[in-house]
Short mmCIF file of C-alpha atoms and ligand atoms in Angstrom, two decimals:
data_model
loop_
_atom_site.label_atom_id
_atom_site.label_comp_id
_atom_site.label_asym_id
_atom_site.label_seq_id
_atom_site.Cartn_x
_atom_site.Cartn_y
_atom_site.Cartn_z
CA MET B 1 -4.01 -17.02 19.88
CA THR B 2 -5.77 -15.64 16.73
CA GLU B 3 -3.76 -13.19 14.75
CA ALA B 4 -4.37 -9.53 15.56
CA VAL B 5 -5.88 -7.33 12.87
CA LEU B 6 -4.15 -4.12 11.96
CA ARG B 7 -6.18 -0.98 11.17
CA ASP B 8 -5.91 2.83 11.32
CA MET B 9 -5.83 4.38 14.81
CA ARG B 10 -8.87 6.45 15.66
CA TRP B 11 -9.44 8.92 18.53
CA TRP B 12 -11.70 6.33 20.32
CA ASP B 13 -8.78 3.96 20.47
CA LEU B 14 -6.86 6.32 22.76
CA ASP B 15 -8.00 4.81 26.11
CA GLY B 16 -6.64 1.41 25.04
CA VAL B 17 -3.53 2.98 23.49
CA LEU B 18 -2.72 5.05 26.68
CA ALA B 19 -3.22 1.99 28.92
CA LEU B 20 -0.50 0.08 26.89
CA GLU B 21 1.61 3.31 26.70
CA HIS B 22 1.80 3.61 30.42
CA ASP B 23 2.55 -0.05 30.90
CA LEU B 24 5.31 -0.18 28.30
CA PHE B 25 6.88 3.28 28.64
CA PRO B 26 6.40 3.97 32.37
CA GLU B 27 9.14 6.66 32.54
CA ASP B 28 8.39 8.62 29.42
CA ALA B 29 4.78 7.83 28.27
CA TRP B 30 3.17 10.05 25.69
CA SER B 31 0.13 12.09 26.99
CA ARG B 32 -3.31 11.93 25.48
CA GLY B 33 -2.63 15.40 24.01
CA MET B 34 0.48 14.18 22.23
CA PHE B 35 -1.52 11.36 20.55
CA TRP B 36 -4.35 13.80 19.72
CA SER B 37 -2.00 16.17 17.93
CA GLU B 38 -0.45 13.29 15.98
CA LEU B 39 -3.93 12.12 14.85
CA ALA B 40 -4.92 15.65 13.87
CA ASP B 41 -4.49 16.32 10.07
CA THR B 42 -1.70 18.90 9.76
CA GLY B 43 -2.97 19.87 6.26
CA HIS B 44 0.67 20.33 5.16
CA PRO B 45 1.13 18.89 1.66
CA ALA B 46 4.65 17.60 2.32
CA ALA B 47 3.81 15.87 5.64
CA SER B 48 1.68 12.79 6.31
CA ARG B 49 1.15 10.63 9.37
CA THR B 50 0.19 6.96 9.67
CA TYR B 51 -0.99 5.59 13.01
CA LEU B 52 -2.10 1.99 13.33
CA VAL B 53 -3.50 -0.24 16.05
CA ALA B 54 -3.58 -4.03 16.36
CA GLU B 55 -6.74 -5.58 17.74
CA ASP B 56 -7.11 -9.21 18.75
CA GLY B 57 -10.13 -11.41 18.13
CA ALA B 58 -11.82 -10.23 21.34
CA GLY B 59 -11.59 -6.59 20.29
CA ARG B 60 -8.74 -5.82 22.70
CA LEU B 61 -6.07 -3.41 21.63
CA VAL B 62 -2.72 -5.24 21.64
CA GLY B 63 -0.39 -2.91 19.82
CA TYR B 64 0.12 0.34 17.98
CA ALA B 65 2.61 2.15 15.86
CA GLY B 66 3.03 5.50 14.17
CA LEU B 67 5.14 7.04 11.36
CA ALA B 68 5.53 10.69 10.21
CA ALA B 69 6.66 11.23 6.68
CA ILE B 70 8.00 14.68 6.03
CA ALA B 71 9.65 15.81 2.73
CA GLY B 72 11.04 12.39 1.86
CA THR B 73 12.04 11.26 5.36
CA GLY B 74 10.04 8.84 7.47
CA ASP B 75 10.28 8.86 11.17
CA VAL B 76 9.08 5.97 13.33
CA GLN B 77 7.38 7.93 16.11
CA THR B 78 6.25 4.98 18.23
CA ILE B 79 5.83 1.18 18.08
CA ALA B 80 4.58 -1.11 20.77
CA ALA B 81 3.11 -4.56 21.44
CA ALA B 82 1.33 -5.80 24.52
CA ARG B 83 3.67 -7.93 26.63
CA ASP B 84 1.62 -11.09 26.10
CA HIS B 85 2.17 -10.66 22.42
CA TRP B 86 5.91 -10.15 22.44
CA GLY B 87 7.74 -12.76 20.24
CA THR B 88 4.72 -13.41 18.11
CA GLY B 89 5.84 -11.24 15.17
CA LEU B 90 3.40 -8.42 15.98
CA GLY B 91 6.27 -5.89 16.26
CA ALA B 92 7.50 -7.04 12.86
CA ARG B 93 4.02 -6.77 11.33
CA LEU B 94 3.54 -3.19 12.64
CA LEU B 95 6.97 -2.15 11.40
CA THR B 96 6.28 -3.73 7.94
CA GLU B 97 3.15 -1.55 7.69
CA LEU B 98 4.96 1.62 8.66
CA LEU B 99 7.60 0.88 6.06
CA ARG B 100 4.92 0.32 3.44
CA ALA B 101 3.47 3.68 4.46
CA ALA B 102 6.91 5.34 4.18
CA THR B 103 7.22 3.78 0.67
CA ALA B 104 3.81 5.12 -0.35
CA ALA B 105 4.85 8.61 0.85
CA GLU B 106 8.02 8.27 -1.32
CA CYS B 107 10.40 8.40 1.61
CA HIS B 108 14.06 7.63 0.64
CA GLU B 109 15.02 6.86 4.23
CA VAL B 110 13.42 6.16 7.62
CA LEU B 111 14.86 7.32 10.91
CA LEU B 112 14.05 6.46 14.48
CA GLU B 113 15.26 6.85 18.05
CA VAL B 114 15.46 4.01 20.47
CA ARG B 115 16.67 3.80 24.07
CA VAL B 116 20.23 2.49 24.37
CA ASP B 117 18.89 0.14 27.12
CA ASN B 118 16.32 -1.40 24.80
CA PRO B 119 18.09 -4.23 23.02
CA ARG B 120 14.83 -6.08 22.06
CA ALA B 121 13.59 -3.15 19.94
CA GLN B 122 17.13 -2.60 18.53
CA ARG B 123 17.22 -6.24 17.32
CA LEU B 124 13.81 -5.79 15.65
CA TYR B 125 15.06 -2.72 13.81
CA GLU B 126 18.38 -4.38 12.80
CA ARG B 127 16.41 -7.25 11.35
CA PHE B 128 14.78 -4.79 9.01
CA GLY B 129 18.05 -3.32 7.96
CA PHE B 130 18.21 -0.28 10.24
CA ALA B 131 21.77 0.76 11.18
CA ALA B 132 22.89 2.99 14.10
CA ILE B 133 24.14 6.39 12.90
CA GLY B 134 24.48 8.27 16.19
CA VAL B 135 23.56 8.88 19.74
CA ARG B 136 21.48 11.69 21.25
CA LYS B 137 22.66 12.33 24.79
CA GLY B 138 19.92 12.40 27.55
CA TYR B 139 17.16 12.25 24.87
CA TYR B 140 14.75 10.41 27.16
CA GLN B 141 13.78 12.51 30.17
CA PRO B 142 13.37 12.49 33.17
CA GLY B 143 15.50 9.36 33.21
CA ASN B 144 18.30 10.98 31.26
CA VAL B 145 18.70 7.98 29.01
CA ASP B 146 20.56 8.25 25.68
CA ALA B 147 18.89 7.50 22.41
CA LEU B 148 20.49 5.56 19.58
CA VAL B 149 19.51 7.06 16.23
CA MET B 150 18.95 4.43 13.57
CA ARG B 151 18.45 4.80 9.86
CA LEU B 152 17.15 2.61 7.03
CA ALA B 153 17.95 3.66 3.49
CA ASP B 154 15.27 2.96 0.96
CA PRO B 155 12.38 1.38 2.79
CA ALA B 156 10.83 0.27 -0.57
CA LEU B 157 13.53 -2.42 -0.98
CA ASN B 158 13.01 -3.56 2.53
CA THR B 159 9.23 -3.85 2.09
CA VAL B 160 9.65 -6.02 -0.96
CA GLU B 161 12.05 -8.37 1.05
CA GLU B 162 9.57 -8.61 3.90
CA ILE B 163 6.77 -9.71 1.59
CA HIS B 164 8.69 -12.10 -0.56
CA GLY B 165 11.67 -13.06 1.68
C1 COA F 201 9.94 -3.83 20.69
C2 COA F 201 8.56 -4.55 20.49
C3 COA F 201 7.62 -3.62 19.71
C4 COA F 201 8.81 -5.82 19.73
O1 COA F 201 7.60 -6.43 19.49
P1 COA F 201 7.43 -8.00 19.21
O2 COA F 201 6.01 -8.31 18.89
O3 COA F 201 8.01 -8.76 20.44
O4 COA F 201 8.43 -8.19 18.00
P2 COA F 201 8.56 -9.56 17.18
O5 COA F 201 7.74 -10.67 17.75
O6 COA F 201 8.32 -9.23 15.72
O7 COA F 201 10.09 -9.78 17.37
C5 COA F 201 10.65 -10.07 18.63
C6 COA F 201 11.33 -11.48 18.65
O8 COA F 201 10.35 -12.51 18.51
C7 COA F 201 10.87 -13.42 17.47
N1 COA F 201 9.64 -13.85 16.69
C8 COA F 201 9.06 -13.16 15.64
N2 COA F 201 8.02 -13.88 15.21
C9 COA F 201 8.04 -15.05 15.91
C10 COA F 201 7.17 -16.21 15.95
N3 COA F 201 6.13 -16.33 15.10
N4 COA F 201 7.44 -17.14 16.84
C11 COA F 201 8.45 -17.03 17.63
N5 COA F 201 9.32 -15.95 17.74
C12 COA F 201 9.07 -15.01 16.86
C13 COA F 201 11.71 -12.54 16.60
O9 COA F 201 12.61 -13.31 15.88
C14 COA F 201 12.29 -11.71 17.60
O10 COA F 201 13.48 -12.40 18.19
P3 COA F 201 14.74 -11.58 18.68
O11 COA F 201 14.30 -10.98 19.99
O12 COA F 201 15.76 -12.76 18.89
O13 COA F 201 15.01 -10.55 17.68
C15 COA F 201 7.94 -4.95 21.84
O14 COA F 201 8.82 -5.71 22.54
C16 COA F 201 7.51 -3.77 22.69
O15 COA F 201 6.36 -3.27 22.60
N6 COA F 201 8.35 -3.34 23.62
C17 COA F 201 8.03 -2.25 24.57
C18 COA F 201 7.93 -0.98 23.86
C19 COA F 201 9.14 -0.60 23.06
O16 COA F 201 10.21 -0.76 23.57
N7 COA F 201 8.99 -0.11 21.81
C20 COA F 201 10.08 0.42 20.95
C21 COA F 201 10.42 1.80 21.33
S1 COA F 201 11.72 2.42 20.29
#
Protein backbone atom coordinates (compact mmCIF):
# COMPACT_ATOMS: atom_id res chain seq x y z
CA MET A 1 0.00 0.00 0.00
CA THR A 2 1.55 3.35 -1.01
CA GLU A 3 1.68 5.91 1.77
CA ALA A 4 -1.24 8.34 1.76
CA VAL A 5 -0.49 12.01 1.08
CA LEU A 6 -1.76 14.60 3.56
CA ARG A 7 -3.10 17.94 2.29
CA ASP A 8 -5.57 20.65 3.27
CA MET A 9 -9.27 19.71 3.17
CA ARG A 10 -11.30 21.60 0.54
CA TRP A 11 -15.06 21.80 0.05
CA TRP A 12 -14.92 19.36 -2.87
CA ASP A 13 -13.52 16.70 -0.50
CA LEU A 14 -16.75 16.67 1.51
CA ASP A 15 -18.45 13.77 -0.35
CA GLY A 16 -15.49 11.51 0.49
CA VAL A 17 -15.23 12.88 4.02
CA LEU A 18 -18.95 12.34 4.70
CA ALA A 19 -18.83 8.75 3.36
CA LEU A 20 -16.05 7.96 5.87
CA GLU A 21 -17.77 9.96 8.61
CA HIS A 22 -20.99 7.92 8.33
CA ASP A 23 -19.07 4.64 8.27
CA LEU A 24 -16.85 5.50 11.26
CA PHE A 25 -19.27 7.52 13.43
CA PRO A 26 -22.65 5.88 12.64
CA GLU A 27 -24.35 7.21 15.79
CA ASP A 28 -23.10 10.79 15.86
CA ALA A 29 -21.85 11.69 12.37
CA TRP A 30 -21.23 15.34 11.58
CA SER A 31 -23.49 16.82 8.90
CA ARG A 32 -22.26 18.46 5.70
CA GLY A 33 -23.23 21.82 7.21
CA MET A 34 -21.00 21.24 10.23
CA PHE A 35 -17.99 20.57 7.99
CA TRP A 36 -18.90 23.58 5.84
CA SER A 37 -18.91 25.92 8.81
CA GLU A 38 -15.57 24.53 10.03
CA LEU A 39 -14.01 25.14 6.61
CA ALA A 40 -15.41 28.68 6.42
CA ASP A 41 -12.92 31.33 7.54
CA THR A 42 -14.19 32.88 10.76
CA GLY A 43 -12.04 35.95 10.23
CA HIS A 44 -11.44 36.12 13.97
CA PRO A 45 -7.80 37.08 14.61
CA ALA A 46 -7.41 34.82 17.69
CA ALA A 47 -8.95 31.73 16.04
CA SER A 48 -7.61 29.44 13.33
CA ARG A 49 -8.69 26.11 11.94
CA THR A 50 -6.68 23.38 10.25
CA TYR A 51 -8.52 20.62 8.38
CA LEU A 52 -6.56 17.93 6.55
CA VAL A 53 -7.36 14.94 4.37
CA ALA A 54 -5.27 11.89 3.52
CA GLU A 55 -5.44 10.68 -0.08
CA ASP A 56 -4.06 7.34 -1.29
CA GLY A 57 -2.18 6.77 -4.56
CA ALA A 58 -5.47 6.14 -6.41
CA GLY A 59 -6.94 9.48 -5.29
CA ARG A 60 -9.24 7.84 -2.70
CA LEU A 61 -9.86 9.76 0.49
CA VAL A 62 -8.68 7.54 3.36
CA GLY A 63 -8.58 9.87 6.35
CA TYR A 64 -9.14 13.35 7.71
CA ALA A 65 -8.57 15.42 10.82
CA GLY A 66 -9.30 18.90 12.13
CA LEU A 67 -8.00 21.26 14.78
CA ALA A 68 -9.41 24.54 16.08
CA ALA A 69 -6.90 26.85 17.78
CA ILE A 70 -8.49 29.58 19.87
CA ALA A 71 -6.56 31.97 22.11
CA GLY A 72 -3.71 29.59 22.87
CA THR A 73 -5.76 26.40 23.25
CA GLY A 74 -5.99 23.79 20.51
CA ASP A 75 -8.96 21.48 20.17
CA VAL A 76 -8.86 18.26 18.18
CA GLN A 77 -12.27 18.46 16.51
CA THR A 78 -12.11 15.21 14.60
CA ILE A 79 -9.68 12.53 13.44
CA ALA A 80 -10.45 9.46 11.35
CA ALA A 81 -8.77 6.84 9.19
CA ALA A 82 -10.50 4.43 6.80
CA ARG A 83 -10.84 0.97 8.36
CA ASP A 84 -8.50 -0.64 5.82
CA HIS A 85 -5.79 1.84 6.93
CA TRP A 86 -6.08 1.24 10.68
CA GLY A 87 -2.81 0.21 12.26
CA THR A 88 -0.70 1.67 9.45
CA GLY A 89 0.29 4.81 11.37
CA LEU A 90 -2.13 7.07 9.46
CA GLY A 91 -3.87 8.19 12.66
CA ALA A 92 -0.47 9.07 14.14
CA ARG A 93 0.52 11.04 11.01
CA LEU A 94 -2.72 13.02 11.08
CA LEU A 95 -2.33 13.77 14.79
CA THR A 96 1.29 14.81 14.28
CA GLU A 97 0.17 17.36 11.67
CA LEU A 98 -2.54 18.72 13.98
CA LEU A 99 0.02 19.16 16.76
CA ARG A 100 2.32 20.92 14.33
CA ALA A 101 -0.56 23.28 13.45
CA ALA A 102 -1.24 23.83 17.16
CA THR A 103 2.42 24.68 17.69
CA ALA A 104 2.37 27.12 14.75
CA ALA A 105 -0.72 28.75 16.28
CA GLU A 106 1.23 29.12 19.55
CA CYS A 107 -1.06 26.84 21.55
CA HIS A 108 0.24 26.01 25.04
CA GLU A 109 -2.18 23.07 25.35
CA VAL A 110 -4.37 20.83 23.20
CA LEU A 111 -7.66 19.36 24.38
CA LEU A 112 -9.95 16.70 22.96
CA GLU A 113 -12.99 14.62 23.75
CA VAL A 114 -13.09 10.89 23.04
CA ARG A 115 -15.84 8.35 23.67
CA VAL A 116 -15.18 6.31 26.81
CA ASP A 117 -15.92 3.19 24.71
CA ASN A 118 -13.16 4.00 22.15
CA PRO A 119 -9.95 2.49 23.58
CA ARG A 120 -8.19 2.45 20.20
CA ALA A 121 -8.36 6.24 19.86
CA GLN A 122 -7.50 6.71 23.56
CA ARG A 123 -4.32 4.64 23.09
CA LEU A 124 -3.30 6.80 20.12
CA TYR A 125 -3.72 9.96 22.21
CA GLU A 126 -1.88 8.49 25.21
CA ARG A 127 1.04 7.60 22.97
CA PHE A 128 1.31 11.30 22.12
CA GLY A 129 1.27 12.30 25.79
CA PHE A 130 -2.41 13.20 26.24
CA ALA A 131 -3.72 12.54 29.76
CA ALA A 132 -7.33 12.18 30.90
CA ILE A 133 -8.49 15.23 32.89
CA GLY A 134 -12.21 14.61 33.25
CA VAL A 135 -15.47 13.13 31.97
CA ARG A 136 -18.38 14.87 30.22
CA LYS A 137 -21.53 12.90 31.05
CA GLY A 138 -23.76 12.05 28.06
CA TYR A 139 -21.63 14.18 25.71
CA TYR A 140 -22.39 11.95 22.70
CA GLN A 141 -26.06 11.95 21.75
CA PRO A 142 -28.38 10.27 20.97
CA GLY A 143 -26.45 7.28 22.40
CA ASN A 144 -25.88 9.11 25.73
CA VAL A 145 -22.23 8.00 25.81
CA ASP A 146 -19.79 9.82 28.12
CA ALA A 147 -16.71 11.62 26.78
CA LEU A 148 -13.28 11.43 28.30
CA VAL A 149 -11.62 14.85 28.14
CA MET A 150 -7.89 14.57 27.44
CA ARG A 151 -5.19 17.23 27.54
CA LEU A 152 -1.69 17.57 26.16
CA ALA A 153 0.45 20.30 27.67
CA ASP A 154 2.89 21.98 25.29
CA PRO A 155 2.32 20.38 21.86
CA ALA A 156 5.63 21.89 20.64
CA LEU A 157 7.68 19.46 22.77
CA ASN A 158 5.65 16.55 21.52
CA THR A 159 6.03 17.52 17.86
CA VAL A 160 9.81 17.56 18.29
CA GLU A 161 9.73 14.07 19.85
CA GLU A 162 7.59 12.71 17.01
CA ILE A 163 10.01 13.98 14.39
CA HIS A 164 13.23 12.96 16.09
CA GLY A 165 12.12 10.21 18.49
C1 LIG B 1 -8.58 6.18 16.05
C2 LIG B 1 -8.00 6.09 14.63
C3 LIG B 1 -7.95 7.47 13.99
C4 LIG B 1 -6.57 5.52 14.73
O1 LIG B 1 -6.02 5.48 13.42
P1 LIG B 1 -4.89 4.43 13.01
O2 LIG B 1 -4.45 4.79 11.65
O3 LIG B 1 -5.36 3.05 13.26
O4 LIG B 1 -3.76 4.81 14.06
P2 LIG B 1 -2.28 4.28 14.08
O5 LIG B 1 -2.06 3.25 13.00
O6 LIG B 1 -1.39 5.45 14.10
O7 LIG B 1 -2.20 3.58 15.49
C5 LIG B 1 -3.04 2.46 15.78
C6 LIG B 1 -2.23 1.24 16.17
O8 LIG B 1 -1.45 0.81 15.05
C7 LIG B 1 -0.09 0.64 15.48
N1 LIG B 1 0.77 1.04 14.37
C8 LIG B 1 1.13 2.30 14.03
N2 LIG B 1 1.93 2.27 12.96
C9 LIG B 1 2.06 0.98 12.62
C10 LIG B 1 2.75 0.31 11.58
N3 LIG B 1 3.48 0.97 10.67
N4 LIG B 1 2.66 -1.04 11.51
C11 LIG B 1 1.94 -1.71 12.42
N5 LIG B 1 1.24 -1.12 13.42
C12 LIG B 1 1.32 0.19 13.51
C13 LIG B 1 0.07 1.58 16.62
O9 LIG B 1 1.13 1.19 17.47
C14 LIG B 1 -1.25 1.48 17.27
O10 LIG B 1 -1.24 0.34 18.11
P3 LIG B 1 -2.12 0.29 19.41
O11 LIG B 1 -3.52 0.03 18.93
O12 LIG B 1 -1.56 -0.84 20.18
O13 LIG B 1 -1.97 1.63 20.10
C15 LIG B 1 -8.81 5.10 13.74
O14 LIG B 1 -8.87 3.86 14.39
C16 LIG B 1 -10.21 5.59 13.43
O15 LIG B 1 -10.43 6.32 12.47
N6 LIG B 1 -11.21 5.15 14.23
C17 LIG B 1 -12.60 5.52 13.98
C18 LIG B 1 -12.82 6.97 14.20
C19 LIG B 1 -12.42 7.40 15.62
O16 LIG B 1 -12.70 6.70 16.57
N7 LIG B 1 -11.78 8.57 15.73
C20 LIG B 1 -11.40 9.14 17.00
C21 LIG B 1 -12.52 9.97 17.54
S1 LIG B 1 -12.08 10.72 19.08
